[in-house]
Coordinates of C-alpha atoms in Angstrom, one line a residue:
M17 CA 94.2 80.3 118.7
G18 CA 96.2 83.0 121.2
R19 CA 94.7 86.0 119.2
L20 CA 92.4 87.7 117.3
S21 CA 93.5 86.1 113.4
G22 CA 93.4 82.7 115.6
H23 CA 89.4 83.2 116.3
L24 CA 88.6 84.8 113.3
L25 CA 89.8 82.2 110.9
P26 CA 87.7 79.7 112.4
G27 CA 84.9 81.7 113.2
F28 CA 85.1 82.9 109.6
F29 CA 85.0 79.0 108.0
F30 CA 82.1 77.8 110.8
I31 CA 80.3 80.7 109.0
S32 CA 80.8 80.2 105.7
F33 CA 80.1 76.5 105.9
A34 CA 77.4 76.5 107.7
L35 CA 75.4 79.6 105.4
W36 CA 76.3 77.5 102.1
W37 CA 74.3 74.1 104.4
A38 CA 71.1 75.7 105.8
Y39 CA 70.6 77.2 101.9
N40 CA 71.5 73.3 100.7
I41 CA 69.0 71.8 103.4
F42 CA 66.0 74.5 102.6
F43 CA 66.2 74.3 98.7
R44 CA 66.5 70.5 99.3
Y45 CA 63.6 70.2 101.2
Y46 CA 61.7 72.8 99.7
V47 CA 61.6 70.7 96.2
S48 CA 61.1 68.5 98.4
R49 CA 57.6 70.1 98.9
K50 CA 57.0 71.6 95.2
E51 CA 57.2 67.6 94.0
A52 CA 54.2 66.2 96.7
V53 CA 52.8 68.9 95.7
I54 CA 52.7 68.8 92.1
N55 CA 51.9 64.8 92.2
G56 CA 49.2 65.5 95.5
R57 CA 50.8 63.7 97.9
S58 CA 50.5 64.4 101.5
R59 CA 53.9 67.0 103.0
K60 CA 54.2 64.6 105.0
C61 CA 55.4 62.5 102.8
L62 CA 58.4 64.5 101.4
R63 CA 61.5 62.9 99.7
Y64 CA 64.1 64.7 101.6
K65 CA 67.4 63.6 102.1
S66 CA 70.0 65.1 104.1
S67 CA 73.4 64.9 103.4
L68 CA 76.6 66.3 106.0
L69 CA 78.4 68.2 103.1
F70 CA 77.0 69.4 99.7
P71 CA 78.7 69.3 96.5
C72 CA 78.6 72.5 93.5
H73 CA 75.7 70.6 90.9
T74 CA 75.6 74.3 89.2
C75 CA 79.4 73.6 88.4
C76 CA 81.9 70.8 88.5
N77 CA 79.2 68.3 87.8
G78 CA 78.5 67.7 91.3
A79 CA 82.3 67.5 92.7
P80 CA 82.8 67.7 96.5
V81 CA 84.0 71.2 96.0
E82 CA 83.0 71.4 99.7
A83 CA 84.9 68.5 101.4
F84 CA 88.1 69.8 98.9
L85 CA 87.6 73.2 100.2
I86 CA 87.5 71.7 104.0
V87 CA 90.8 69.5 103.1
A88 CA 92.7 72.6 101.8
A89 CA 91.5 75.0 104.5
T90 CA 92.5 72.8 106.8
T91 CA 95.3 71.8 106.0
I92 CA 96.4 75.6 105.4
G93 CA 95.3 75.6 109.4
I94 CA 98.0 73.2 110.2
I95 CA 100.9 73.5 108.6
G96 CA 100.1 77.1 110.2
E97 CA 99.9 76.2 113.3
L98 CA 102.7 74.0 113.6
V99 CA 104.9 77.1 111.6
T100 CA 104.0 79.7 114.2
G101 CA 104.8 77.4 117.0
F102 CA 108.3 77.6 116.5
R103 CA 110.2 79.8 117.7
G104 CA 114.3 79.9 118.1
G105 CA 114.3 76.1 116.6
Q106 CA 112.3 75.0 119.0
F107 CA 108.3 74.5 119.0
V108 CA 107.7 76.5 122.0
N109 CA 104.2 76.8 121.9
V110 CA 102.4 74.0 122.5
G111 CA 99.0 75.4 122.6
N112 CA 99.4 75.0 118.8
T113 CA 99.2 71.4 119.3
Q114 CA 95.7 71.3 119.7
H115 CA 94.8 73.2 117.3
M116 CA 95.9 71.3 115.0
S117 CA 94.4 68.4 116.6
M118 CA 90.9 69.9 115.6
Y119 CA 91.9 70.9 112.1
F120 CA 92.9 67.0 111.5
F121 CA 89.8 66.1 112.1
F122 CA 87.7 68.3 110.8
G123 CA 89.9 67.5 107.6
L124 CA 90.1 64.0 107.7
M125 CA 85.6 64.9 107.8
A126 CA 85.7 66.0 104.5
F127 CA 88.2 63.8 103.2
V128 CA 86.3 60.5 104.3
N129 CA 82.8 62.5 102.7
I130 CA 85.3 62.2 98.7
L131 CA 86.4 58.9 99.0
L132 CA 82.1 58.2 99.7
H133 CA 81.3 60.2 96.3
Y134 CA 83.7 58.7 94.5
K135 CA 82.8 55.0 96.2
F136 CA 85.4 54.0 98.1
S137 CA 83.9 51.1 99.7
I138 CA 83.3 52.2 102.9
P139 CA 80.9 51.7 105.5
P140 CA 77.7 54.3 104.9
S141 CA 77.5 57.9 106.4
T142 CA 81.1 57.0 107.9
D143 CA 81.8 60.6 107.0
Y144 CA 79.0 61.5 109.6
A145 CA 81.0 59.3 112.1
V146 CA 84.0 60.8 111.9
A147 CA 82.4 64.6 112.0
L148 CA 80.5 63.6 115.3
L149 CA 84.2 62.7 116.3
A150 CA 84.7 65.5 115.2
I151 CA 82.8 67.9 117.5
V152 CA 83.3 65.6 120.2
N153 CA 87.4 66.2 120.2
E154 CA 86.4 70.2 119.4
A155 CA 84.6 69.7 122.6
L156 CA 87.8 68.1 124.9
L157 CA 89.8 70.5 123.9
F158 CA 88.1 73.4 124.4
A159 CA 87.4 72.3 127.8
N160 CA 90.8 71.4 128.6
H161 CA 91.9 74.6 127.6
L162 CA 91.3 77.2 130.1
H163 CA 93.8 76.1 132.8
G164 CA 95.1 79.8 134.4
R165 CA 93.3 81.5 132.5
P166 CA 91.3 84.9 133.8
P167 CA 87.6 84.0 134.7
M168 CA 85.9 86.1 131.5
D169 CA 88.8 83.9 128.9
V170 CA 87.1 80.7 130.4
L171 CA 83.1 82.1 130.5
V172 CA 83.3 82.8 126.5
H173 CA 85.3 79.4 125.7
T174 CA 83.3 77.3 127.7
L175 CA 79.7 78.9 125.4
L176 CA 80.7 77.5 122.6
L177 CA 80.5 74.0 123.8
Y178 CA 76.8 74.3 124.3
P179 CA 76.6 75.0 120.5
M180 CA 78.9 72.5 120.1
A181 CA 76.3 69.8 122.4
A182 CA 74.1 70.8 120.5
S183 CA 75.5 69.9 116.9
L184 CA 76.4 66.9 118.4
L185 CA 73.4 65.0 119.2
C186 CA 71.8 66.9 115.8
G187 CA 74.3 65.5 114.2
A188 CA 73.6 62.2 115.5
I189 CA 70.1 61.9 114.9
E190 CA 70.6 63.3 111.5
M191 CA 72.6 60.5 110.4
A192 CA 70.2 57.6 112.2
Y193 CA 66.9 59.7 110.1
R194 CA 68.4 61.2 106.5
C195 CA 65.0 62.7 105.9
Q196 CA 64.9 64.7 109.1
V197 CA 64.7 68.6 108.3
L198 CA 65.0 69.8 111.4
A199 CA 68.2 67.7 112.4
A200 CA 70.2 69.3 110.1
L201 CA 69.3 72.2 110.7
G202 CA 69.8 72.4 114.4
R203 CA 74.0 70.9 113.1
T204 CA 73.5 74.7 111.0
Y205 CA 72.6 76.2 113.6
G206 CA 74.7 75.0 116.9
T207 CA 77.5 75.3 113.8
I208 CA 76.7 79.2 113.1
L209 CA 76.6 80.2 115.9
Q210 CA 80.0 78.6 116.7
G211 CA 81.2 80.9 114.4
T212 CA 79.9 84.0 114.6
W213 CA 80.5 83.5 118.7
F214 CA 84.4 82.5 117.7
C215 CA 84.6 85.9 115.9
H216 CA 83.1 87.4 119.0
V217 CA 85.3 86.6 121.5
G218 CA 88.5 87.7 119.3
F219 CA 87.1 90.9 119.7
I220 CA 86.3 90.2 124.0
L221 CA 89.7 89.0 124.8
Y222 CA 91.6 90.4 121.8
P223 CA 89.9 93.9 121.1
L224 CA 91.4 96.4 118.1
P225 CA 92.3 100.3 118.6
G226 CA 89.7 102.2 119.6
M227 CA 87.6 99.1 120.8
R228 CA 86.3 99.1 124.3
V229 CA 88.5 96.2 126.8
W230 CA 87.0 94.2 129.3
D231 CA 88.1 93.8 132.4
Q232 CA 88.5 90.2 132.6
E233 CA 87.8 89.7 136.7
D234 CA 84.8 92.2 136.5
H235 CA 81.6 89.6 137.2
S236 CA 79.3 92.3 136.2
Q237 CA 80.9 92.5 132.8
M238 CA 81.2 88.2 132.8
T239 CA 77.2 88.4 132.9
V240 CA 77.0 90.8 130.2
I241 CA 79.7 88.7 128.5
T242 CA 77.0 85.8 128.7
T243 CA 73.9 88.2 127.5
L244 CA 75.5 89.1 124.5
F245 CA 75.5 85.7 123.7
T246 CA 72.2 85.0 123.5
V247 CA 72.0 88.1 121.2
H248 CA 73.7 85.6 119.2
L249 CA 71.3 83.0 119.8
A250 CA 68.3 84.9 118.7
V251 CA 70.5 86.4 115.4
D252 CA 71.6 83.2 113.6
L253 CA 68.2 81.9 113.7
I254 CA 66.8 85.5 112.3
V255 CA 69.8 84.9 109.4
L256 CA 68.8 81.1 108.9
M257 CA 64.6 82.0 108.6
V258 CA 66.1 85.2 106.0
I259 CA 67.4 82.1 104.3
A260 CA 64.6 80.1 104.1
G261 CA 62.1 82.8 102.9
I262 CA 64.5 83.7 99.7
V263 CA 65.2 79.4 99.3
N264 CA 61.3 79.1 99.4
L265 CA 60.7 81.9 96.6
R266 CA 63.3 80.7 94.4
V267 CA 61.9 77.5 94.1
R268 CA 58.1 78.6 94.6
M269 CA 59.5 80.5 91.3
M270 CA 60.8 76.4 89.9
D271 CA 58.9 74.7 87.1
R272 CA 58.2 70.7 87.0
P273 CA 61.9 69.8 84.9
S274 CA 64.0 72.0 87.3
V275 CA 62.0 70.3 90.5
Q276 CA 62.9 66.4 88.3
R277 CA 66.3 67.1 87.5
V278 CA 67.3 68.7 91.2
L279 CA 65.0 65.8 92.7
K280 CA 67.2 63.0 90.7
N281 CA 70.6 65.2 91.2
I282 CA 70.2 64.5 95.5
N283 CA 69.1 60.9 95.2
V284 CA 72.0 60.0 92.9
R285 CA 74.1 61.2 95.6
F286 CA 72.2 59.5 98.3
M287 CA 72.8 57.0 96.4
K288 CA 76.1 57.5 96.4
D289 CA 76.5 57.9 99.7
S290 CA 74.9 55.0 100.7
N291 CA 76.9 52.9 98.6
G292 CA 75.1 50.7 97.7
S293 CA 73.5 49.3 100.8
N294 CA 70.2 52.0 99.3
G295 CA 71.1 51.3 96.6
D296 CA 67.9 49.6 94.9
A297 CA 65.0 51.9 96.6
T298 CA 67.2 55.2 95.6
R299 CA 67.4 53.6 92.3
A300 CA 63.3 53.0 93.1
M301 CA 62.5 56.3 94.6
I302 CA 64.4 58.6 91.2
S303 CA 62.4 56.6 88.8
E304 CA 58.9 56.9 90.8
S305 CA 59.6 60.8 90.6
E306 CA 59.9 61.2 87.3
D307 CA 56.8 58.7 86.6
E308 CA 54.5 60.8 89.1
L309 CA 56.7 64.7 87.3

């Protein structure tokens, strides 16, 4: 990632997938709230269920399109790092191996999600476990990626460890408590924060012609960098709030059959991910929801 494109590419992917997650998480949550209101239940008794990735129910017959895209993107990333690592027939950019490792684990996460979708005999929530491992691997690589670099370079990359830690903690809680929407949103927030800061770091370290050139040894400028990170904290939160408002308006306009159909798709998806461990309970939930609606 020792160039602008090396920061913009992963940043773009983090932002894109996080926005997709945010939309789907809020959509599931508000649909669950509306279903509870329709059936006269307390909003504390929601049928919200979280998932690591989200299939596309409007096309491809609910296929795990997102997971396939992640596998494709990480494969392209690995090939790109491998090809650009060679000079004169020798592999000289050793740092590329760390980037390849990061891509591999996120690609493995998506691959496991695909296996769960197609009911392969693997333990439920294995995709969550691999995702947590991918975040640990990413944090480990970044923590040991900065030896001998200028102070500002070290700072901007060290700040990335905070959203990684947040994603790791929230992802672990989400894996254990699939009904906790705040845990899913916390994971999403950590991911979009990684993405926006990744992109900003690229422009700080590799400014385009005409852009400000930062003095990477100036501690006063490093203070400004930390303040800019807090701006990302605020802006990314506002983005999630805007998405929540838009999704809430959409769900308010849905009729009962639409709510029933969405909840059924979600519960069937959850039953696939559970791989039978919660199958009976989920089938009962689907049946009960259909009777009430």
